[in-house]
Coordinates of C-alpha atoms in Angstrom, one line a residue:
M75 CA 42.2 -71.4 -69.3
S76 CA 39.8 -74.3 -69.4
E77 CA 36.0 -73.9 -69.3
F78 CA 33.8 -76.0 -67.0
L79 CA 30.4 -75.9 -65.4
L80 CA 30.5 -75.5 -61.6
N81 CA 28.9 -78.9 -61.2
E82 CA 31.8 -80.5 -63.2
V83 CA 34.5 -79.3 -60.8
C84 CA 32.7 -80.2 -57.6
E85 CA 32.2 -83.4 -55.8
L86 CA 28.8 -82.3 -54.6
I87 CA 26.5 -79.2 -54.5
V88 CA 23.9 -79.7 -51.8
D89 CA 20.9 -77.5 -51.0
C90 CA 20.0 -76.8 -47.4
P91 CA 17.0 -78.3 -45.5
H92 CA 14.0 -76.2 -46.2
T93 CA 13.0 -75.7 -42.6
T94 CA 13.7 -73.1 -40.0
A95 CA 15.8 -74.1 -36.9
K96 CA 15.2 -72.3 -33.7
D97 CA 18.1 -70.4 -32.1
E98 CA 18.9 -72.3 -28.9
G99 CA 21.6 -69.8 -27.7
E100 CA 24.3 -72.4 -27.4
G101 CA 25.7 -75.4 -29.3
F102 CA 26.7 -75.7 -33.0
P103 CA 26.8 -72.6 -35.3
L104 CA 23.9 -72.4 -37.7
V105 CA 25.0 -70.6 -40.9
R106 CA 22.2 -68.4 -42.2
T107 CA 22.6 -66.1 -45.1
P108 CA 23.6 -63.0 -42.9
N109 CA 26.5 -65.2 -41.7
I110 CA 28.0 -65.7 -45.2
G111 CA 30.4 -62.9 -45.8
K112 CA 32.7 -62.3 -48.8
G113 CA 35.1 -65.2 -48.3
R114 CA 34.7 -66.0 -44.6
L115 CA 31.9 -66.8 -42.2
V116 CA 30.5 -64.0 -40.1
Y117 CA 29.9 -65.1 -36.5
D118 CA 28.2 -61.8 -35.5
G119 CA 24.5 -62.8 -34.8
M120 CA 25.2 -66.5 -35.4
H121 CA 22.4 -68.8 -34.2
R122 CA 23.2 -71.9 -32.3
V123 CA 21.6 -75.4 -32.2
C124 CA 21.9 -78.6 -30.3
E125 CA 23.7 -81.8 -31.6
D126 CA 20.4 -83.4 -32.6
V127 CA 19.4 -80.5 -34.8
Y128 CA 23.0 -80.3 -36.1
N129 CA 22.9 -83.9 -37.2
K130 CA 19.5 -83.7 -38.8
R131 CA 20.5 -80.6 -40.8
N132 CA 23.7 -82.3 -42.0
A133 CA 22.0 -85.5 -43.0
R134 CA 22.8 -84.9 -46.7
A135 CA 26.4 -83.8 -46.1
I136 CA 28.5 -82.6 -43.2
P137 CA 30.2 -79.3 -44.0
Q138 CA 34.0 -79.7 -43.7
E139 CA 37.1 -77.7 -44.1
N140 CA 37.5 -76.3 -47.7
D141 CA 33.8 -76.6 -48.4
L142 CA 32.0 -73.4 -49.7
I143 CA 28.7 -72.1 -48.3
F144 CA 26.8 -70.1 -50.9
A145 CA 24.0 -67.6 -50.0
R146 CA 20.9 -68.0 -52.3
E147 CA 19.2 -64.9 -50.8
A148 CA 20.0 -61.8 -48.7
T149 CA 22.8 -61.2 -49.6
A150 CA 22.5 -63.5 -52.6
G151 CA 25.8 -64.5 -54.2
N152 CA 28.0 -64.2 -51.0
V153 CA 30.3 -67.2 -50.6
A154 CA 32.3 -68.3 -47.5
L155 CA 35.1 -70.9 -47.3
I156 CA 35.0 -73.1 -44.3
Q157 CA 38.2 -72.9 -42.3
K158 CA 40.0 -75.5 -40.2
G159 CA 38.1 -76.2 -37.0
E160 CA 34.8 -74.6 -38.1
K161 CA 32.0 -77.1 -37.3
V162 CA 28.7 -75.8 -38.7
C163 CA 25.4 -76.7 -40.2
L164 CA 23.3 -75.0 -42.9
G165 CA 20.5 -72.6 -42.3
Q166 CA 17.8 -71.8 -44.8
R167 CA 18.6 -70.5 -48.3
T168 CA 22.2 -71.7 -48.3
V169 CA 24.0 -74.2 -50.5
L170 CA 27.0 -76.4 -49.7
I171 CA 29.6 -76.7 -52.4
R172 CA 32.5 -79.2 -52.2
P173 CA 35.2 -78.6 -54.8
N174 CA 37.1 -81.5 -56.4
Q175 CA 40.6 -80.4 -55.2
E176 CA 42.3 -82.3 -58.1
I177 CA 40.7 -79.8 -60.4
V178 CA 40.1 -76.6 -58.4
N179 CA 41.6 -74.9 -55.4
P180 CA 38.8 -74.2 -52.9
A181 CA 40.0 -70.7 -52.0
F182 CA 40.5 -69.8 -55.7
L183 CA 36.9 -71.0 -56.4
T184 CA 35.6 -68.9 -53.5
Y185 CA 37.2 -65.8 -54.9
F186 CA 36.3 -66.7 -58.5
L187 CA 32.6 -66.8 -57.5
L188 CA 32.9 -63.4 -55.7
A189 CA 34.4 -61.7 -58.7
P190 CA 32.2 -59.1 -60.5
K191 CA 31.7 -61.2 -63.7
Q192 CA 30.5 -64.3 -61.8
Q193 CA 28.3 -62.2 -59.5
Y194 CA 26.7 -60.6 -62.5
N195 CA 26.1 -64.0 -64.1
L196 CA 24.5 -65.4 -60.9
L197 CA 22.4 -62.4 -59.9
S198 CA 21.2 -61.4 -63.4
T199 CA 19.2 -64.6 -63.4
A200 CA 18.0 -64.3 -59.9
N201 CA 14.3 -64.0 -59.4
G202 CA 12.1 -62.6 -56.6
A203 CA 10.0 -59.4 -56.3
T204 CA 11.7 -57.9 -53.3
V205 CA 14.6 -60.3 -52.5
A206 CA 16.9 -61.7 -55.1
H207 CA 16.9 -65.5 -55.1
V208 CA 19.4 -67.7 -57.0
N209 CA 18.1 -71.0 -58.1
L210 CA 20.1 -74.2 -57.6
P211 CA 20.2 -75.1 -61.4
T212 CA 21.8 -71.6 -62.0
I213 CA 24.5 -72.4 -59.4
R214 CA 25.2 -75.9 -60.8
N215 CA 25.4 -74.6 -64.4
L216 CA 27.5 -71.5 -63.8
K217 CA 30.4 -71.4 -66.3
I218 CA 33.8 -71.6 -64.7
D219 CA 37.1 -70.6 -66.4
L220 CA 40.0 -72.3 -64.7
P221 CA 43.8 -71.6 -65.1
E222 CA 46.3 -74.3 -64.3
L223 CA 46.1 -75.6 -60.8
S224 CA 49.5 -74.1 -59.9
T225 CA 48.2 -70.7 -61.0
Q226 CA 45.1 -71.1 -58.9
H227 CA 47.2 -71.9 -55.8
R228 CA 49.3 -68.7 -56.3
I229 CA 46.2 -66.5 -56.8
A230 CA 44.5 -68.0 -53.8
A231 CA 47.6 -67.4 -51.7
I232 CA 47.7 -63.7 -52.6
L233 CA 44.1 -63.0 -51.9
S234 CA 44.1 -65.2 -48.8
R235 CA 46.8 -63.0 -47.2
Y236 CA 44.4 -60.1 -47.2
D237 CA 41.6 -62.2 -45.6
S238 CA 44.0 -63.5 -43.0
L239 CA 45.1 -59.9 -42.0
I240 CA 41.4 -58.9 -41.9
E241 CA 40.7 -61.8 -39.7
N242 CA 43.5 -60.9 -37.3
Y243 CA 42.2 -57.4 -37.0
Q244 CA 38.7 -58.8 -36.3
K245 CA 40.1 -61.0 -33.6
Q246 CA 41.9 -58.0 -32.0
I247 CA 38.6 -56.0 -32.1
K248 CA 36.8 -58.9 -30.3
L249 CA 39.5 -59.1 -27.6
L250 CA 39.3 -55.3 -27.1
E251 CA 35.5 -55.4 -26.8
E252 CA 35.7 -58.3 -24.3
A253 CA 38.3 -56.3 -22.3
A254 CA 36.0 -53.3 -22.2
Q255 CA 33.1 -55.5 -21.1
R256 CA 35.2 -57.2 -18.4
L257 CA 36.3 -53.8 -17.0
Y258 CA 32.8 -52.4 -16.9
K259 CA 31.5 -55.6 -15.3
E260 CA 34.3 -55.7 -12.7
W261 CA 33.8 -52.0 -11.6
F262 CA 30.1 -51.4 -12.0
V263 CA 28.3 -54.8 -11.9
D264 CA 30.5 -56.9 -9.5
L265 CA 31.3 -53.6 -7.6
H266 CA 35.0 -54.3 -7.4
F267 CA 35.9 -50.8 -8.3
P268 CA 38.9 -49.0 -6.9
G269 CA 38.3 -48.3 -3.2
H270 CA 35.3 -50.6 -2.9
E271 CA 36.6 -52.2 0.3
N272 CA 36.0 -48.9 2.1
T273 CA 32.7 -48.0 0.5
K274 CA 29.4 -48.5 2.3
I275 CA 26.3 -49.8 0.5
V276 CA 23.3 -47.4 1.0
D277 CA 19.9 -48.4 -0.3
G278 CA 21.3 -51.2 -2.4
V279 CA 24.0 -49.1 -4.1
P280 CA 27.5 -47.9 -3.1
E281 CA 27.6 -44.7 -1.1
G282 CA 27.7 -41.7 -3.5
W283 CA 26.1 -43.5 -6.4
E284 CA 22.7 -42.4 -7.7
K285 CA 19.7 -43.9 -9.3
K286 CA 18.3 -41.9 -12.2
T287 CA 16.0 -42.3 -15.1
L288 CA 17.3 -42.2 -18.7
G289 CA 15.3 -39.1 -19.2
E290 CA 17.4 -37.4 -16.5
L291 CA 20.6 -38.4 -18.2
F292 CA 20.1 -37.6 -21.9
S293 CA 17.9 -36.2 -24.6
Y294 CA 17.7 -37.4 -28.2
V295 CA 17.4 -36.3 -31.8
R296 CA 15.4 -38.3 -34.3
G297 CA 17.0 -39.3 -37.6
K298 CA 16.2 -37.9 -41.1
S299 CA 13.2 -39.2 -43.0
Y300 CA 14.0 -39.6 -46.7
S301 CA 12.7 -40.7 -50.0
S302 CA 14.4 -43.2 -52.4
N303 CA 15.3 -40.4 -54.9
E304 CA 17.4 -38.7 -52.1
I305 CA 19.7 -41.8 -51.9
S306 CA 22.5 -41.5 -54.5
D307 CA 26.1 -42.4 -55.2
E308 CA 27.0 -38.9 -54.1
G309 CA 26.1 -36.6 -51.2
C310 CA 26.9 -36.9 -47.6
I311 CA 27.2 -40.1 -45.6
M312 CA 24.0 -41.4 -44.1
V313 CA 24.4 -43.8 -41.2
N314 CA 21.4 -46.3 -41.0
L315 CA 20.2 -49.3 -39.2
K316 CA 22.5 -51.6 -41.1
N317 CA 25.4 -49.8 -39.4
I318 CA 24.4 -51.2 -36.0
Q319 CA 26.0 -54.6 -35.2
A320 CA 23.8 -57.3 -33.6
F321 CA 23.5 -56.3 -30.0
G322 CA 25.6 -53.2 -30.3
G323 CA 28.7 -51.7 -31.9
Y324 CA 29.3 -50.0 -35.2
K325 CA 29.5 -51.8 -38.6
R326 CA 31.4 -50.1 -41.4
D327 CA 30.6 -50.1 -45.1
A328 CA 26.8 -50.2 -44.7
E329 CA 26.5 -46.4 -45.0
K330 CA 24.3 -44.8 -47.7
R331 CA 24.8 -41.5 -49.6
F332 CA 22.2 -38.8 -49.1
I333 CA 21.6 -35.7 -51.3
G334 CA 18.8 -34.2 -49.4
E335 CA 18.7 -31.6 -46.6
Y336 CA 18.9 -32.2 -42.9
K337 CA 18.9 -30.1 -39.7
P338 CA 22.1 -29.1 -38.0
E339 CA 21.2 -31.3 -35.0
Q340 CA 21.0 -34.3 -37.3
T341 CA 24.7 -34.0 -38.1
L342 CA 27.0 -36.8 -36.9
Q343 CA 30.6 -36.5 -35.7
K344 CA 33.2 -38.9 -34.4
G345 CA 32.2 -40.2 -31.0
D346 CA 28.5 -39.5 -31.2
L347 CA 26.2 -42.2 -29.8
V348 CA 23.3 -43.6 -31.9
M349 CA 20.6 -46.1 -31.0
G350 CA 18.5 -48.3 -33.3
V351 CA 14.7 -47.6 -32.9
T352 CA 13.4 -50.1 -35.5
D353 CA 14.2 -53.7 -36.1
M354 CA 13.2 -56.3 -38.7
T355 CA 14.7 -59.2 -36.6
Q356 CA 12.3 -60.7 -34.1
E357 CA 15.3 -61.5 -32.0
R358 CA 15.6 -57.7 -31.3
R359 CA 19.2 -57.7 -32.3
L360 CA 19.2 -54.1 -33.3
V361 CA 16.4 -52.1 -31.6
G362 CA 17.6 -50.5 -28.4
H363 CA 21.2 -51.2 -29.2
V364 CA 23.9 -48.6 -29.6
A365 CA 27.0 -47.7 -31.6
L366 CA 29.7 -45.1 -31.5
I367 CA 30.3 -43.1 -34.7
P368 CA 33.8 -43.4 -36.3
D369 CA 35.7 -40.6 -38.0
F370 CA 34.4 -40.3 -41.5
N371 CA 36.4 -37.2 -42.3
E372 CA 33.4 -35.8 -44.1
P373 CA 29.8 -34.6 -43.4
A374 CA 27.4 -37.3 -42.1
T375 CA 23.8 -37.6 -41.0
F376 CA 21.6 -40.5 -39.9
S377 CA 18.3 -42.1 -40.9
M378 CA 14.9 -42.2 -39.2
D379 CA 15.7 -45.7 -37.9
L380 CA 18.1 -44.2 -35.5
I381 CA 18.2 -41.6 -32.8
K382 CA 21.3 -39.6 -31.6
I383 CA 21.7 -39.6 -27.8
I384 CA 22.8 -36.3 -26.3
P385 CA 24.0 -36.7 -22.6
Y386 CA 23.4 -33.9 -20.1
S387 CA 26.5 -34.6 -17.9
V388 CA 27.4 -38.3 -18.0
P389 CA 30.2 -39.0 -20.6
I390 CA 29.1 -40.6 -23.8
I391 CA 31.6 -43.4 -23.4
Y392 CA 30.1 -44.4 -20.1
L393 CA 26.5 -44.4 -21.4
Y394 CA 27.7 -46.5 -24.3
C395 CA 29.2 -49.1 -22.0
A396 CA 26.3 -49.1 -19.6
M397 CA 23.9 -49.7 -22.5
R398 CA 26.0 -52.3 -24.3
Y399 CA 27.7 -54.1 -21.4
G400 CA 25.5 -53.1 -18.4
G401 CA 22.3 -54.6 -19.8
I402 CA 20.4 -51.2 -20.3
S403 CA 19.9 -51.9 -24.0
K404 CA 18.5 -55.4 -23.2
R405 CA 16.0 -53.7 -20.9
I406 CA 15.1 -51.1 -23.5
S407 CA 14.7 -53.6 -26.4
P408 CA 11.5 -55.3 -25.2
L409 CA 9.8 -51.9 -25.2
A410 CA 9.6 -52.0 -29.0
N411 CA 6.5 -53.5 -30.5
G412 CA 5.1 -54.3 -34.0
V413 CA 4.2 -57.4 -36.1
N414 CA 6.7 -57.5 -38.9
V415 CA 8.8 -54.5 -38.0
L416 CA 9.5 -53.6 -34.4
H417 CA 9.3 -49.9 -33.5
L418 CA 10.6 -48.3 -30.3
K419 CA 9.1 -45.0 -29.3
P420 CA 12.1 -43.2 -27.6
D421 CA 9.9 -41.6 -24.9
A422 CA 8.9 -45.1 -23.8
M423 CA 12.4 -45.8 -22.5
M424 CA 13.0 -42.5 -20.7
G425 CA 11.5 -43.9 -17.4
T426 CA 14.0 -46.7 -17.3
M427 CA 16.2 -46.6 -14.2
M428 CA 19.9 -46.6 -14.3
V429 CA 22.6 -46.4 -11.5
I430 CA 25.2 -43.7 -12.0
P431 CA 28.5 -44.2 -10.1
R432 CA 30.4 -41.5 -8.4
K433 CA 31.9 -38.9 -10.7
D434 CA 35.5 -39.7 -9.8
L435 CA 35.0 -43.4 -10.7
V436 CA 33.4 -42.5 -14.1
E437 CA 36.3 -40.2 -14.8
R438 CA 38.8 -42.9 -14.0
F439 CA 37.0 -45.5 -16.0
C440 CA 36.4 -43.6 -19.2
P441 CA 40.1 -43.1 -20.4
F442 CA 40.7 -46.9 -20.2
V443 CA 37.7 -47.6 -22.5
E444 CA 38.3 -44.6 -24.8
E445 CA 41.8 -46.1 -25.5
M446 CA 40.2 -49.5 -26.3
V447 CA 37.5 -47.8 -28.5
N448 CA 40.2 -45.8 -30.4
K449 CA 42.1 -49.0 -31.1
I450 CA 38.9 -50.7 -32.3
L451 CA 38.2 -47.8 -34.7
K452 CA 41.8 -47.9 -36.0
N453 CA 41.5 -51.7 -36.6
Q454 CA 38.2 -51.1 -38.4
S455 CA 39.9 -48.6 -40.7
Q456 CA 42.6 -51.1 -41.4
I457 CA 40.0 -53.8 -42.2
R458 CA 38.3 -51.3 -44.6
L459 CA 41.6 -50.5 -46.4
L460 CA 42.5 -54.2 -46.7
T461 CA 39.0 -55.1 -48.0
E462 CA 39.2 -52.3 -50.6
A463 CA 42.6 -53.4 -51.8
R464 CA 41.5 -57.1 -52.0
D465 CA 38.4 -56.2 -53.9
R466 CA 40.3 -54.1 -56.4
L467 CA 42.8 -56.9 -56.9
L468 CA 40.3 -59.7 -57.2
P469 CA 38.8 -59.0 -60.7
K470 CA 42.3 -58.2 -62.1
L471 CA 43.6 -61.6 -61.0
M472 CA 40.6 -63.5 -62.1
S473 CA 40.5 -62.0 -65.6
G474 CA 44.2 -62.6 -66.1
E475 CA 44.9 -58.8 -66.3
L476 CA 47.5 -59.4 -63.6
K477 CA 49.8 -62.3 -64.2
V478 CA 51.1 -64.4 -61.2

């Protein structure tokens, strides 16, 4: 092992521009701190900018393959390695790190920085009253213990296999979600459902379809209000706002543990439908958006930032698709208001109109989507197992406890 400072094994360490770039909806990916995962970039909720903004933000250095992007805040300490073909620019509170590949393997350095010892060294010096903030000098002067380059390559290859498998499962999930969205759009938006050729349009909708308010379709249960001393390492699972993906879908491994009491109706089971009713993003990425609960194999409840939707007769899976893929959530989301934190009063959405297809069509549609959703949930479970295995292996390889 040889000891260096991070600055000594890198060609450059460049801070981001200290300005905010507006999300333009299309163009080049803008990497903000939420987009920096543990090893790879996270494209969920990624902002986009035009070429002019891209060039201005990359005036100091253009991010390239095998560069690292480090999050200085929220979540401070996360590091992602830029893969082949990823053309991005830096958002606020990020740092670009370019390793000298004659000294250090970029993937090894990524995993090294993510190991518990280095995370402690970085975050123990972080400042900030409410949000941890890592200063650039701390990053530059972080001590790095490097084995021989050949050993670095072997360690990086082992850990990269886990991330490659995780990435493959993530791609499968994306394809399944796109397939579910296409099917919903084809049947219920474009109206190319089975038998559409022989169906009359009456009052703007196919014959036999109905227009109903959300209040006619479901009721809801508010989540559990809690105090900080009721959150623990033990207790039952508590699903919270962080478990809602941007614009819908469930995000694993953001659950809390709750040791307080909750009502029977505040229990969650596999297949239940929850909706975000608060949001700290002004883009309204969470409020009004929905997620289906996976199988936890243990008791679970949910926080006050969510409601549980209880349908009267329409299947949950159809409501989920209508809200996520049919634009209902996008119509609900603007009903939330607030200055810093958006709040949605559930009763405010109950007058929102929704078209309900014939019962036979819904019954034919739901099994297709249920199969896709079950595959998504299985892939999410595999991702979770692979992530846990990688994270257990990481410190052992970095400390030399396991020889390669």
